[in-house]
CSV table of C-alpha atoms and ligand atoms in Angstrom, one decimal:
chain,number,residue,atom,x,y,z
L,1,MET,CA,-1.6,28.0,11.7
L,2,THR,CA,-4.6,30.5,9.7
L,3,SER,CA,-3.3,30.8,6.4
L,4,PRO,CA,-5.6,29.1,3.9
L,5,ALA,CA,-5.6,26.0,2.3
L,6,PRO,CA,-3.2,25.5,-0.8
L,7,THR,CA,-4.3,24.4,-4.1
L,8,PHE,CA,-1.5,21.3,-3.7
L,9,SER,CA,-0.3,18.9,-1.0
L,10,VAL,CA,3.1,16.6,-1.1
L,11,VAL,CA,2.6,14.0,1.4
L,12,VAL,CA,5.6,12.4,2.1
L,13,PRO,CA,5.5,9.2,4.9
L,14,VAL,CA,9.0,9.1,6.4
L,15,TYR,CA,10.6,6.5,8.2
L,16,ASN,CA,14.2,6.8,8.9
L,17,GLU,CA,15.1,8.6,5.8
L,18,VAL,CA,17.3,11.5,7.4
L,19,GLU,CA,20.1,11.9,4.5
L,20,SER,CA,16.9,11.9,2.6
L,21,LEU,CA,15.3,14.7,4.0
L,22,PRO,CA,17.3,18.0,2.9
L,23,GLU,CA,17.3,16.6,-0.5
L,24,LEU,CA,13.8,15.5,-0.5
L,25,HIS,CA,13.2,19.3,0.9
L,26,ARG,CA,15.1,21.0,-2.0
L,27,ARG,CA,13.8,19.8,-4.6
L,28,VAL,CA,10.4,19.0,-4.2
L,29,ARG,CA,10.6,23.0,-3.2
L,30,ALA,CA,11.7,23.5,-6.5
L,31,VAL,CA,9.6,22.0,-8.3
L,32,MET,CA,6.5,23.1,-6.3
L,33,GLU,CA,7.1,26.9,-7.1
L,34,ASP,CA,7.8,26.5,-10.6
L,35,LEU,CA,3.9,25.4,-10.0
L,36,GLY,CA,3.9,28.9,-9.0
L,37,GLU,CA,0.7,28.2,-6.7
L,38,PRO,CA,0.7,27.9,-2.6
L,39,TRP,CA,1.4,24.6,-1.5
L,40,GLU,CA,2.6,22.4,1.6
L,41,LEU,CA,4.4,19.2,2.0
L,42,VAL,CA,2.9,17.1,4.6
L,43,LEU,CA,6.0,15.0,6.3
L,44,VAL,CA,4.4,11.9,8.7
L,45,ASP,CA,7.0,11.2,10.6
L,46,ASP,CA,6.1,7.6,11.3
L,47,GLY,CA,8.3,6.7,14.8
L,48,SER,CA,11.6,7.7,13.0
L,49,ARG,CA,14.6,6.4,15.6
L,50,ASP,CA,17.4,8.0,13.1
L,51,GLY,CA,17.1,11.5,13.8
L,52,SER,CA,15.1,12.2,11.3
L,53,THR,CA,11.7,13.8,13.6
L,54,ASP,CA,14.3,16.2,14.7
L,55,LEU,CA,15.3,17.3,11.2
L,56,ILE,CA,11.3,17.3,10.0
L,57,ARG,CA,11.1,20.0,12.5
L,58,GLU,CA,14.4,21.8,11.8
L,59,LEU,CA,12.9,22.4,7.7
L,60,GLN,CA,9.9,23.4,9.2
L,61,ALA,CA,11.5,26.1,10.8
L,62,GLN,CA,14.0,26.4,8.0
L,63,ASP,CA,10.7,26.6,5.8
L,64,PRO,CA,6.8,27.0,8.1
L,65,GLU,CA,5.1,28.4,5.5
L,66,HIS,CA,5.0,25.0,3.5
L,67,VAL,CA,5.9,22.3,5.5
L,68,ARG,CA,3.6,20.4,8.3
L,69,PRO,CA,5.3,17.8,10.1
L,70,VAL,CA,2.7,15.1,11.4
L,71,ILE,CA,4.4,12.5,14.0
L,72,PHE,CA,3.4,9.7,15.2
L,73,ALA,CA,3.8,8.4,18.9
L,74,ARG,CA,5.3,5.1,17.1
L,75,ASN,CA,5.6,3.6,14.0
L,76,PHE,CA,2.7,2.7,12.0
L,77,GLY,CA,3.6,1.7,9.4
L,78,HIS,CA,3.9,3.2,5.7
L,79,GLN,CA,0.9,2.9,4.3
L,80,ILE,CA,-0.9,3.9,7.6
L,81,ALA,CA,1.6,7.1,7.5
L,82,VAL,CA,0.9,8.0,4.3
L,83,THR,CA,-3.4,7.5,5.6
L,84,ALA,CA,-2.0,10.6,8.2
L,85,GLY,CA,-0.9,12.2,5.5
L,86,LEU,CA,-4.4,12.5,3.9
L,87,ASP,CA,-6.1,13.4,6.9
L,88,TYR,CA,-4.2,16.9,7.3
L,89,ALA,CA,-3.6,17.7,4.4
L,90,ARG,CA,-5.5,20.6,2.8
L,91,GLY,CA,-4.3,21.0,-0.6
L,92,GLN,CA,-7.4,20.8,-3.8
L,93,ALA,CA,-4.5,17.6,-5.1
L,94,VAL,CA,-2.7,15.6,-3.1
L,95,VAL,CA,0.4,13.9,-3.9
L,96,VAL,CA,1.8,11.3,-1.8
L,97,MET,CA,5.5,9.9,-2.9
L,98,ASP,CA,8.4,8.2,-1.2
L,99,ALA,CA,11.2,10.0,0.8
L,100,ASP,CA,13.7,7.8,-0.9
L,101,LEU,CA,13.5,10.4,-3.7
L,102,GLN,CA,12.9,6.7,-5.8
L,103,ASP,CA,10.1,8.3,-6.9
L,104,PRO,CA,11.2,12.3,-8.5
L,105,PRO,CA,9.7,14.7,-7.2
L,106,GLU,CA,10.5,16.3,-11.1
L,107,VAL,CA,7.0,14.4,-12.4
L,108,ILE,CA,4.5,15.8,-10.5
L,109,PRO,CA,4.4,19.0,-13.0
L,110,ASP,CA,3.2,16.0,-15.2
L,111,LEU,CA,0.4,14.8,-13.2
L,112,VAL,CA,-0.6,18.0,-12.3
L,113,GLU,CA,-1.1,18.8,-15.7
L,114,LYS,CA,-3.4,15.5,-16.4
L,115,TRP,CA,-5.5,16.8,-13.3
L,116,ARG,CA,-6.2,19.8,-14.7
L,117,ALA,CA,-7.5,17.9,-17.9
L,118,GLY,CA,-9.6,17.0,-15.3
L,119,TYR,CA,-8.9,13.7,-13.9
L,120,GLN,CA,-9.0,12.8,-10.6
L,121,VAL,CA,-6.0,10.2,-10.0
L,122,VAL,CA,-3.2,10.5,-11.7
L,123,TYR,CA,-1.1,7.5,-11.1
L,124,ALA,CA,3.2,6.7,-11.7
L,125,VAL,CA,3.2,3.8,-13.8
L,126,ARG,CA,6.9,3.0,-12.8
L,127,GLN,CA,8.3,2.1,-16.9
L,128,ALA,CA,12.1,1.4,-15.6
L,129,ARG,CA,12.9,0.3,-12.4
L,130,GLU,CA,17.0,1.6,-10.7
L,131,GLY,CA,18.9,0.0,-8.0
L,132,GLU,CA,16.5,-2.1,-7.5
L,133,THR,CA,17.1,-6.6,-6.7
L,134,TRP,CA,15.9,-8.8,-9.3
L,135,PHE,CA,14.5,-10.2,-7.0
L,136,LYS,CA,12.3,-7.4,-5.4
L,137,ARG,CA,11.4,-7.2,-9.3
L,138,ALA,CA,10.5,-9.8,-9.9
L,139,THR,CA,8.0,-10.3,-6.9
L,140,ALA,CA,6.7,-6.6,-6.9
L,141,ALA,CA,5.9,-7.8,-9.8
L,142,LEU,CA,4.3,-11.9,-9.6
L,143,PHE,CA,2.9,-9.4,-7.3
L,144,TYR,CA,1.0,-6.9,-9.3
L,145,ARG,CA,-0.1,-10.0,-11.5
L,146,LEU,CA,-1.3,-12.4,-8.9
L,147,ILE,CA,-3.7,-9.5,-7.6
L,148,ARG,CA,-5.1,-8.0,-10.6
L,149,ARG,CA,-6.0,-11.9,-11.5
L,150,ILE,CA,-8.1,-12.5,-7.9
L,151,THR,CA,-9.1,-9.2,-7.0
L,152,ASN,CA,-12.1,-7.6,-8.5
L,153,VAL,CA,-10.9,-4.1,-8.6
L,154,GLU,CA,-8.7,-3.2,-10.9
L,155,ILE,CA,-5.6,-2.2,-9.6
L,156,PRO,CA,-3.3,-0.4,-12.9
L,157,LEU,CA,0.1,-2.9,-13.3
L,158,ASP,CA,3.4,-1.8,-11.6
L,159,THR,CA,2.2,2.1,-9.6
L,160,GLY,CA,3.0,2.3,-6.1
L,161,ASP,CA,1.7,4.9,-3.9
L,162,PHE,CA,3.0,7.7,-6.5
L,163,ARG,CA,0.2,9.4,-7.5
L,164,LEU,CA,-2.1,12.8,-7.3
L,165,MET,CA,-5.5,13.0,-6.1
L,166,ASP,CA,-8.5,15.3,-6.5
L,167,ARG,CA,-9.4,16.5,-2.9
L,168,ARG,CA,-13.3,14.4,-3.7
L,169,VAL,CA,-11.4,11.7,-4.2
L,170,VAL,CA,-9.0,12.1,-0.7
L,171,GLU,CA,-12.4,12.9,1.1
L,172,VAL,CA,-13.9,9.5,0.3
L,173,LEU,CA,-10.6,8.2,0.9
L,174,ARG,CA,-11.0,9.7,4.2
L,175,ARG,CA,-13.3,7.9,5.5
L,176,MET,CA,-12.2,4.2,4.3
L,177,ARG,CA,-11.0,2.9,7.5
L,178,GLU,CA,-10.3,0.0,7.4
L,179,ARG,CA,-7.2,-0.9,9.7
L,180,HIS,CA,-5.3,-3.4,6.8
L,181,ARG,CA,-5.2,-0.7,4.5
L,182,PHE,CA,-4.3,-0.9,0.5
L,183,LEU,CA,-4.4,2.1,-0.7
L,184,ARG,CA,-3.5,1.6,-4.7
L,185,GLY,CA,-6.0,-0.6,-4.4
L,186,MET,CA,-8.4,1.4,-2.3
L,187,VAL,CA,-8.5,4.6,-4.6
L,188,ALA,CA,-8.7,1.9,-7.8
L,189,TRP,CA,-12.3,1.3,-5.8
L,190,VAL,CA,-13.3,5.0,-5.7
L,191,GLY,CA,-13.2,5.4,-9.1
L,192,PHE,CA,-13.6,8.8,-10.7
L,193,ARG,CA,-11.5,9.4,-13.6
L,194,GLN,CA,-8.1,7.6,-13.8
L,195,ILE,CA,-5.1,8.1,-15.5
L,196,GLY,CA,-1.4,6.6,-15.6
L,197,VAL,CA,1.2,9.0,-16.8
L,198,PRO,CA,5.0,6.6,-16.8
L,199,TYR,CA,8.2,7.7,-15.0
L,200,LYS,CA,11.0,6.8,-14.3
L,201,ARG,CA,12.1,5.0,-11.0
L,202,ALA,CA,14.7,6.0,-9.7
L,203,PRO,CA,17.7,4.3,-7.3
L,204,ARG,CA,17.0,5.2,-3.5
L,205,PHE,CA,19.3,8.7,-2.9
L,206,ALA,CA,20.4,7.1,0.7
L,207,GLY,CA,20.3,4.5,2.8
L,208,GLU,CA,17.9,1.2,2.2
L,209,THR,CA,14.7,0.3,2.0
L,210,LYS,CA,12.6,0.1,4.4
L,211,TYR,CA,10.5,-3.1,3.4
L,212,PRO,CA,12.3,-6.4,4.4
L,213,LEU,CA,10.7,-9.2,3.1
L,214,ARG,CA,8.5,-9.5,6.3
L,215,LYS,CA,7.0,-6.3,5.5
L,216,MET,CA,6.2,-7.1,1.3
L,217,LEU,CA,4.2,-10.2,2.7
L,218,LYS,CA,2.3,-8.6,5.1
L,219,PHE,CA,1.4,-6.1,2.8
L,220,ALA,CA,0.9,-8.8,0.5
L,221,LEU,CA,-1.4,-10.5,2.9
L,222,ASP,CA,-3.0,-7.3,3.9
L,223,ALA,CA,-3.6,-6.5,-0.1
L,224,ILE,CA,-4.9,-10.1,-0.9
L,225,THR,CA,-7.6,-10.2,1.9
L,226,GLY,CA,-8.3,-6.7,1.4
L,227,PHE,CA,-9.7,-7.2,-1.6
L,228,SER,CA,-10.3,-10.9,-2.4
L,229,TYR,CA,-12.5,-13.4,-1.3
L,230,PHE,CA,-10.0,-16.1,-3.1
L,231,PRO,CA,-8.0,-17.8,-0.8
L,232,LEU,CA,-11.5,-18.8,1.1
L,233,GLN,CA,-12.2,-20.5,-1.5
L,234,LEU,CA,-9.1,-22.4,-2.5
L,235,ALA,CA,-11.1,-24.8,0.5
L,236,THR,CA,-14.4,-24.6,-1.2
L,237,TYR,CA,-12.3,-25.8,-4.8
L,238,MET,CA,-10.1,-28.6,-2.6
L,239,GLY,CA,-13.2,-30.0,-0.8
L,240,PHE,CA,-14.7,-30.6,-3.9
L,241,LEU,CA,-11.1,-32.0,-6.0
L,242,SER,CA,-10.8,-34.4,-3.0
L,243,ALA,CA,-14.4,-35.6,-2.8
L,244,GLY,CA,-14.9,-36.2,-6.7
L,245,LEU,CA,-11.4,-38.4,-6.3
L,246,ALA,CA,-12.6,-39.8,-3.7
L,247,ILE,CA,-16.2,-40.6,-5.3
L,248,ILE,CA,-14.1,-41.9,-8.6
L,249,ALA,CA,-11.6,-43.7,-6.8
L,250,ILE,CA,-14.1,-45.8,-4.1
L,251,PRO,CA,-15.7,-48.2,-6.9
L,252,ILE,CA,-12.5,-48.3,-8.3
L,253,VAL,CA,-11.1,-49.9,-5.5
L,254,ALA,CA,-13.8,-52.0,-4.9
L,255,VAL,CA,-13.9,-53.7,-8.0
L,256,ALA,CA,-10.5,-53.6,-7.7
L,257,ARG,CA,-10.6,-55.8,-4.2
L,258,MET,CA,-13.4,-57.9,-5.4
L,259,THR,CA,-11.3,-59.2,-8.0
L,260,GLY,CA,-8.6,-59.8,-6.3
L,261,VAL,CA,-6.3,-57.0,-7.3
L,262,GLN,CA,-2.9,-56.0,-4.7
L,263,ALA,CA,-3.4,-52.9,-5.7
L,264,PHE,CA,-4.4,-50.4,-2.7
L,265,TYR,CA,-3.3,-52.4,0.3
L,266,GLY,CA,-0.7,-51.3,3.6
L,267,GLN,CA,-0.5,-48.1,5.6
L,268,ALA,CA,1.4,-45.9,2.4
L,269,SER,CA,-1.8,-44.9,0.7
L,270,THR,CA,-4.0,-43.7,4.2
L,271,LEU,CA,-1.1,-42.0,5.4
L,272,ILE,CA,-0.9,-39.8,2.2
L,273,ALA,CA,-4.4,-39.5,2.5
L,274,VAL,CA,-4.3,-38.5,5.9
L,275,LEU,CA,-1.4,-36.1,5.4
L,276,PHE,CA,-2.4,-34.3,2.8
L,277,LEU,CA,-6.1,-33.9,3.4
L,278,GLY,CA,-4.6,-32.6,7.3
L,279,GLY,CA,-2.1,-30.3,5.7
L,280,VAL,CA,-5.3,-29.0,3.0
L,281,GLN,CA,-7.5,-28.6,6.5
L,282,LEU,CA,-4.6,-26.8,8.4
L,283,ILE,CA,-4.1,-24.7,5.5
L,284,SER,CA,-7.3,-23.7,5.2
L,285,LEU,CA,-8.0,-22.8,9.2
L,286,GLY,CA,-4.7,-20.6,8.4
L,287,ILE,CA,-6.2,-18.8,6.2
L,288,LEU,CA,-9.1,-18.6,8.0
L,289,GLY,CA,-7.3,-17.3,10.7
L,290,GLU,CA,-6.3,-14.5,8.5
L,291,TYR,CA,-9.6,-12.8,7.6
L,292,VAL,CA,-10.8,-13.8,11.1
L,293,GLY,CA,-7.8,-11.6,12.8
L,294,ARG,CA,-8.3,-8.5,10.4
L,295,ILE,CA,-11.9,-8.9,11.7
L,296,TYR,CA,-10.4,-8.9,15.5
L,297,ASP,CA,-8.7,-5.9,14.7
L,298,GLU,CA,-11.6,-3.9,12.9
L,299,ILE,CA,-13.9,-4.3,15.8
L,300,LYS,CA,-11.7,-3.0,18.5
L,301,GLY,CA,-12.1,0.2,16.6
L,302,ARG,CA,-8.6,1.5,17.8
L,303,PRO,CA,-7.6,4.4,15.8
L,304,LEU,CA,-5.4,4.2,13.2
L,305,TYR,CA,-2.7,6.0,14.5
L,306,VAL,CA,-1.9,7.8,17.8
L,307,VAL,CA,-0.1,11.5,16.6
L,308,ALA,CA,2.5,13.0,19.1
L,309,GLU,CA,2.7,16.2,17.4
L,310,ALA,CA,0.4,17.6,14.8
L,311,PRO,CA,0.0,20.8,13.1
L,312,GLU,CA,-3.6,21.0,13.8
L,313,PRO,CA,-6.5,18.7,14.3
L,314,PRO,CA,-7.3,17.7,11.1
L,315,PRO,CA,-10.6,18.7,8.9
L,316,ASP,CA,-13.5,17.4,10.9
L,317,ASP,CA,-13.7,13.8,11.9
L,318,ALA,CA,-10.8,11.7,10.7
L,319,ALA,CA,-9.0,9.7,12.8
E,1,LIG,N1,8.2,4.1,5.0
E,1,LIG,C1,7.4,4.3,6.0
E,1,LIG,N2,6.9,3.3,7.5
E,1,LIG,C2,7.5,2.4,7.8
E,1,LIG,C3,8.2,2.0,6.5
E,1,LIG,C4,8.1,2.8,5.4
E,1,LIG,O1,6.8,5.6,6.2
E,1,LIG,O2,7.4,1.5,8.2
E,1,LIG,C5,8.4,5.0,4.4
E,1,LIG,C6,9.9,5.4,4.0
E,1,LIG,O3,10.6,6.1,4.1
E,1,LIG,C7,9.3,5.7,2.1
E,1,LIG,C8,8.7,5.0,2.3
E,1,LIG,O4,7.4,4.7,3.4
E,1,LIG,O5,9.6,7.1,2.2
E,1,LIG,C9,8.3,4.2,0.8
E,1,LIG,O6,9.6,2.3,1.7
E,1,LIG,P1,11.4,2.1,0.6
E,1,LIG,O7,11.0,2.8,0.1
E,1,LIG,O8,12.0,1.2,2.1
E,1,LIG,O9,10.4,0.7,0.5
E,1,LIG,P2,10.6,0.1,-1.3
E,1,LIG,O10,10.5,1.7,-1.8
E,1,LIG,O11,11.9,-0.2,-0.5
E,1,LIG,O12,9.6,-0.7,-1.9
E,2,LIG,MG1,11.8,2.8,-1.7
């Protein structure tokens, strides 16, 4: 393709979204045509198995000027799909949004307006969430607050990956090749002028969530380990706490024994202490394991994703 770089790229990760895609394309197209500048829609197929892949090719055939498919060799996960989208996007401003239309394309002009006003990152803040279970909302709210507590990057509350980023920010992100990715944290880390725009998160257009609890937990772990040492420090705190308790307890028990008090005899107290400390140690080991495993993943230096089909290699070195 030799078309000149567009002003806007819309990056959408797609995993089994066959029912939403035509509507997504239609609505993005309507909004982008209104903006009146060259644009592209980068659809990253994250190893879909429901026919989304063929549909993406079909959309490209219908609208070759705008649709750019990047097709993965298998499912690599949402954050990696977005990463690939950022690699392939050529726009001066890049918008990332979900395929299920929970992020309404109609919000894009609001994001663009702030970009034109001089902001490099414009993130969409969920004002209301419709059609999501209380469990999802509660865990999400808890998660964002926890992350904010224990990390030292200012990650905006109630913000997903729906956002607009200036080319300069995208170029920095493209140099951050960590594999357990928490993109919203990484974007916050980059800095520049960032601002939020409120929007109403719609219910899913079709199908069901591709983020079951298991993936949500992994995502949360990636976010925490990626931006905080706090879990590692927990072991230190627990160590000081139990050492402190022991120092206080030793003279008390010694004096008690010498004065003939019957307390602290028997196995139960010993057993409880052993089990408690054993538990703490195993948990600490597990936490250590989470970090070590991530170091191991990094050190292998594999590419972040494998592309089966893509328009042309991304500009310069990525992947
Ligand atoms: N997604 C993906 N790969 C995955 C899981 C999800 O590309 O392994 C995409 C999915 O198609 C959607 C976006 O990520 O465009 C968000 O997923 P979903 O809507 O299921 O998450 P939720 O909104 O329920 O948190
Ligand atoms: Mg969704």
